[in-house]
Coordinates of C-alpha atoms in Angstrom, one line a residue:
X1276 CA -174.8 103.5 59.0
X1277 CA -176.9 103.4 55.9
X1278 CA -174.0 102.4 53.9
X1279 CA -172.8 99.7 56.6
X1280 CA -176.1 98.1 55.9
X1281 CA -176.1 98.1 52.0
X1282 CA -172.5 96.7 52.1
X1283 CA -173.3 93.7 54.4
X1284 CA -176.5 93.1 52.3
X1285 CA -174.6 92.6 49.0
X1286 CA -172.2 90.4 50.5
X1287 CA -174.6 88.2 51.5
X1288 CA -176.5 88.5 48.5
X1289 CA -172.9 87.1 46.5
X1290 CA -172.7 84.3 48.4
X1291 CA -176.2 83.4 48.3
X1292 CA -175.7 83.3 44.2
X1293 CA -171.8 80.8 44.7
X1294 CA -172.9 77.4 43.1
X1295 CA -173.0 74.6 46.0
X1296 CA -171.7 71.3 45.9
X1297 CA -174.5 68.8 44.8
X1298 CA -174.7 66.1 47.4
X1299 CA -175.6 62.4 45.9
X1300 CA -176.4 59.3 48.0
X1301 CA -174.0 56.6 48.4
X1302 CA -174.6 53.8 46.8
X1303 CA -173.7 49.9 47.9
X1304 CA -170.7 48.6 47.1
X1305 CA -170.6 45.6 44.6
X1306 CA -168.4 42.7 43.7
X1307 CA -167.3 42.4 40.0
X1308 CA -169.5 40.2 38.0
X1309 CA -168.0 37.2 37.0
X1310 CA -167.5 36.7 33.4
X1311 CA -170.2 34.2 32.3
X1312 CA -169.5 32.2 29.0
X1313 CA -171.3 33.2 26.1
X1314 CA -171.3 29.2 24.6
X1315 CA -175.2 27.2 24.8
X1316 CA -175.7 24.3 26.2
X1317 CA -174.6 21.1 23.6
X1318 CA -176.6 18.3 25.3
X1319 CA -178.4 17.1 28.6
X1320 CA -179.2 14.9 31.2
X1321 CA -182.1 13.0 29.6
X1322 CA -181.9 9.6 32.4
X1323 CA -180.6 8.5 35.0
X1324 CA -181.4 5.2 35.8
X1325 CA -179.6 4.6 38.8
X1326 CA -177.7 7.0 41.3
X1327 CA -175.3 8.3 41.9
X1328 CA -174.5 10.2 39.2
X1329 CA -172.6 13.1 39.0
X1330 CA -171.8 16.3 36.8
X1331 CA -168.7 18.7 37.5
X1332 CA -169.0 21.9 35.2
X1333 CA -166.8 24.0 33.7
X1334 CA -170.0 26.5 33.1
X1335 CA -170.8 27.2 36.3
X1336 CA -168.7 28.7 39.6
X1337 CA -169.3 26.0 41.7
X1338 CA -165.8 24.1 41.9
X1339 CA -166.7 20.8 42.9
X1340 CA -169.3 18.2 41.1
X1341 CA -172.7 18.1 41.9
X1342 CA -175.5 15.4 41.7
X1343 CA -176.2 15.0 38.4
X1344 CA -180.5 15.7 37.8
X1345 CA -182.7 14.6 34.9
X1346 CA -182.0 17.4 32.2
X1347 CA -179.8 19.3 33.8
X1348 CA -177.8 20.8 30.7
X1349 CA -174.1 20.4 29.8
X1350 CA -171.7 22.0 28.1
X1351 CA -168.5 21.5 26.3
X1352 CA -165.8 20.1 28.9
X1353 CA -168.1 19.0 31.7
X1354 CA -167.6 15.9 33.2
X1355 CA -169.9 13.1 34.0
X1356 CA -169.2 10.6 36.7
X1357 CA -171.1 7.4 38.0
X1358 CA -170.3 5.3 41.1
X1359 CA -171.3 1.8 42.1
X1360 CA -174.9 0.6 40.4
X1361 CA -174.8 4.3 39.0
X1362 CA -176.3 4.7 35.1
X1363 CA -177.2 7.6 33.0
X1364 CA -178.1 8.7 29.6
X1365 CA -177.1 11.8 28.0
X1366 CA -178.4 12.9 24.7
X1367 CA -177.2 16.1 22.3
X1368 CA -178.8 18.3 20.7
X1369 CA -177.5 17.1 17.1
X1370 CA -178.2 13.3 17.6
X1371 CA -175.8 11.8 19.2
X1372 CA -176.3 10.0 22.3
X1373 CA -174.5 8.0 25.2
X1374 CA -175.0 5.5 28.1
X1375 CA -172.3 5.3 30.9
X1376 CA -172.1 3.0 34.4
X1377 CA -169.8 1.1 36.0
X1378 CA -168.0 3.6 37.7
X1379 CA -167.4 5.8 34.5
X1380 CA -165.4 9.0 34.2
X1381 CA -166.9 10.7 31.0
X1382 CA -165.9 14.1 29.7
X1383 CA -167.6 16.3 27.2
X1384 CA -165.0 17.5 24.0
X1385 CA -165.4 19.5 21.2
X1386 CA -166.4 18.5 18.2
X1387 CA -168.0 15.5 19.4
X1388 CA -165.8 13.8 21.1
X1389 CA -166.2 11.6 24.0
X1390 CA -163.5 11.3 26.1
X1391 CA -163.5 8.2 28.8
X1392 CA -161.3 7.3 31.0
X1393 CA -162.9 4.0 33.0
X1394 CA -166.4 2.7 33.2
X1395 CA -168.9 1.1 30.6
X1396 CA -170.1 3.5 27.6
X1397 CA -172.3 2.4 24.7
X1398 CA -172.6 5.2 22.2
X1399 CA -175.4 5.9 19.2
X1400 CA -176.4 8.3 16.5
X1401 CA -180.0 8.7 16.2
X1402 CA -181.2 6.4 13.0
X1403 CA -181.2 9.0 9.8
X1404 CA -178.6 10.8 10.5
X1405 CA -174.8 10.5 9.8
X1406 CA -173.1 13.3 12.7
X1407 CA -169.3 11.9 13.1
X1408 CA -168.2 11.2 16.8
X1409 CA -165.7 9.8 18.3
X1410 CA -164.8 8.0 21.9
X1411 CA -161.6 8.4 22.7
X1412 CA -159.6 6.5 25.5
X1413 CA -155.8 6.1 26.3
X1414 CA -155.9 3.1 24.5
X1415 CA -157.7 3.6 21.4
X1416 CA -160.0 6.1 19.6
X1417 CA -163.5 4.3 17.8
X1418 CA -165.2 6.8 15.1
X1419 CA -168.8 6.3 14.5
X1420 CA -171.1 8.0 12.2
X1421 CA -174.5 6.5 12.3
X1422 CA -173.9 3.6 14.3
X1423 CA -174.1 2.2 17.6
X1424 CA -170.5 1.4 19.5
X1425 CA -169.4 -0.1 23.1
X1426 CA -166.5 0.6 24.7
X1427 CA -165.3 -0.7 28.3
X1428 CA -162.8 0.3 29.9
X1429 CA -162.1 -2.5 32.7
X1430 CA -160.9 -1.7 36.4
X1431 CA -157.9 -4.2 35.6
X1432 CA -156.5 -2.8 32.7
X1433 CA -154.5 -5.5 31.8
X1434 CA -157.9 -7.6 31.0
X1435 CA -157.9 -5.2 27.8
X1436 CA -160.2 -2.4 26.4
X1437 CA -162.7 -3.6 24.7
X1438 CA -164.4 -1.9 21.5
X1439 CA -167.5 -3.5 20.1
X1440 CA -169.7 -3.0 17.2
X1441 CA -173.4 -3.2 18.7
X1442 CA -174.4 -2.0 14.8
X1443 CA -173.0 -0.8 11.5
X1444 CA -169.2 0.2 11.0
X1445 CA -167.4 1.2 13.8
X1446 CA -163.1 2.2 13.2
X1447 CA -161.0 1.8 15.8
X1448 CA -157.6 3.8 15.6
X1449 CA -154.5 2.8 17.9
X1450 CA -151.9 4.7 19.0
X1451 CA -148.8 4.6 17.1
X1452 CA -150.7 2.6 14.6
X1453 CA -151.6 3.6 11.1
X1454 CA -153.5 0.9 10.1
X1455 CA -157.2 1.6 11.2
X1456 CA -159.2 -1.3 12.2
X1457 CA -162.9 -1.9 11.2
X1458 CA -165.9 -3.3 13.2
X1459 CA -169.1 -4.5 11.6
X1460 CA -171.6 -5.4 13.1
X1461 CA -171.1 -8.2 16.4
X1462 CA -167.4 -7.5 15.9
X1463 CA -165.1 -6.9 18.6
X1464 CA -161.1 -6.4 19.5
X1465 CA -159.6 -6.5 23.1
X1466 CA -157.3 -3.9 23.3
X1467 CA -154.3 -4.8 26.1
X1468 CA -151.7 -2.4 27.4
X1469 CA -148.3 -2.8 26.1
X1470 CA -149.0 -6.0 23.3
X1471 CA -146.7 -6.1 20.9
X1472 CA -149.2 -7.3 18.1
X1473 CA -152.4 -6.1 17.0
X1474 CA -155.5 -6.9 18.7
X1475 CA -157.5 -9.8 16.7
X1476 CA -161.1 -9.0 15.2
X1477 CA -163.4 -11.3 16.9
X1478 CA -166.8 -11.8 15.3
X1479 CA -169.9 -13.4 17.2
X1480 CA -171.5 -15.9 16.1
X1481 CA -175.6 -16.2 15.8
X1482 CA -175.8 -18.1 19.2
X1483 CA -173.5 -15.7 20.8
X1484 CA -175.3 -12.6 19.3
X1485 CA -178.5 -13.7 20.1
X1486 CA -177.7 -14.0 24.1
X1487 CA -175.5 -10.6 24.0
X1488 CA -178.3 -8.5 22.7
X1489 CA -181.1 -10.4 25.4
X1490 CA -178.6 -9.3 28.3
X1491 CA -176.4 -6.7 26.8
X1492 CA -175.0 -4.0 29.3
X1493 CA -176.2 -0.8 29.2
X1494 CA -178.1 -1.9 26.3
X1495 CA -180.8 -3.7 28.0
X1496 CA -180.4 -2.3 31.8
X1497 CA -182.2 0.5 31.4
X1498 CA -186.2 1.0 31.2
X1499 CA -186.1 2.4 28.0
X1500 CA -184.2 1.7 24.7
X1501 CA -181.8 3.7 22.6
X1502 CA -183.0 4.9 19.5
X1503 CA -181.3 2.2 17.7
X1504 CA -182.4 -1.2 19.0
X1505 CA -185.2 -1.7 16.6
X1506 CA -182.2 -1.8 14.3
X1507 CA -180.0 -3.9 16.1
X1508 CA -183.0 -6.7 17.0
X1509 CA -183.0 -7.3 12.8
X1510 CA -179.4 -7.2 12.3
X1511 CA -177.0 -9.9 12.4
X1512 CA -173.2 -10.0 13.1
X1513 CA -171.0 -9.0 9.9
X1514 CA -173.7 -6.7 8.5
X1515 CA -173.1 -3.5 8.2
X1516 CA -176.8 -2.3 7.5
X1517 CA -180.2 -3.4 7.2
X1518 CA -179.7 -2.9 3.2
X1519 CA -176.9 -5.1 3.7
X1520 CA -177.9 -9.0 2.9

């Protein structure tokens, strides 16, 4: 009997000493993070005059454009889009700057360039510094560096794209062209679909200057001015600088 015992004892003592399984709690079950892109924001919303105004971004997840909001940040390849009476201003972080209205199609490219595909655009590098840009359209590409450009891009496009030279030198470059044309200031080409000669420079003269830059679009319409029109109030059509007689 005594020996019954002591056996049953030790078995249960050797299966008191087996390890046991560890029980852990569950935990939730998650969805993969999206990959989030590592680049910074380039520029922002610094105006907008007049909605609507909107912003499609390839930064965020959201798949459709959104109202666009004073600065709201972009990135390279976003899109900006007006509609109707619709005007904004967007302004990077190195100095370069644009207006667009008129129901304009904008998007963001690397290296500083500005790629529109209808609508009104005036374009500027703050006074000081020389940062080379460039809007590009279907029809044309102008390179500024320093300067202040306009570029329209008309709902008719047989009416032309027009590139203009609100101040300093502006180069316009056409497809299948090598010759590059140049813009001083008050100079201007119409650029028409399918012409089989060069657009002609057209220089303003002082009358016609003086109206333009009273009413100018994008220019004047807004509440505030760029950071080059106390440069283009003293200028005068053909200069290409204030040093410039």
């Amino acid at each position: 009997m005594k020996t019954s015992l002591l056996v049953a004892f030790l078995a249960i003592a050797l299966i008191g000493c087996e390890p046991q399984p560890v029980s852990t709690p569950p935990t939730a079950m998650s969805a993969t993070p999206k990959p989030i892109k590592s680049e910074k924001a380039i520029a922002k919303i610094a105006l907008i005059e007049e909605k609507p105004v909107f912003v499609l971004s390839s930064h965020s997840n959201q798949p459709d454009e959104v109202n666009a909001k004073r600065d709201m940040e972009l990135y390279v390849d976003d899109k900006i889009r007006t509609h109707g009476r619709g005007k904004t201003q967007v302004e990077f972080n190195n100095g370069v700057g644009f207006r667009i209205g008129g129901d304009a199609v904008l998007q963001i490219q690397p290296q500083n360039r500005l790629y529109l595909t209808s609508g009104k655009m005036i374009t500027w590098v703050k006074p000081g510094l020389k940062v080379p840009t460039e809007i590009t359209t279907t029809f044309g590409t102008a390179a500024i560096r320093g300067t202040t450009a306009y570029v329209e891009i008309p709902k008719d496009i047989n009416q032309g794209v027009r590139f203009f030279s609100w101040e300093g030198t502006v180069v316009v470059k056409l497809p299948n062209q090598s010759q590059e044309i140049v813009l001083l200031t008050g100079e201007e080409i119409i650029v028409k679909p399918n012409s089989p000669t060069p657009p002609v420079v057209h220089r303003l003269d002082l009358k016609e200057w003086k109206e333009i830059s009273k009413t100018g679009i994008l220019l004047r319409s807004f509440k505030t001015p760029i950071p080059t029109q106390s440069i283009i109030d003293r200028l005068v059509p053909g200069q290409a600088s204030l040093d410039q007689p």
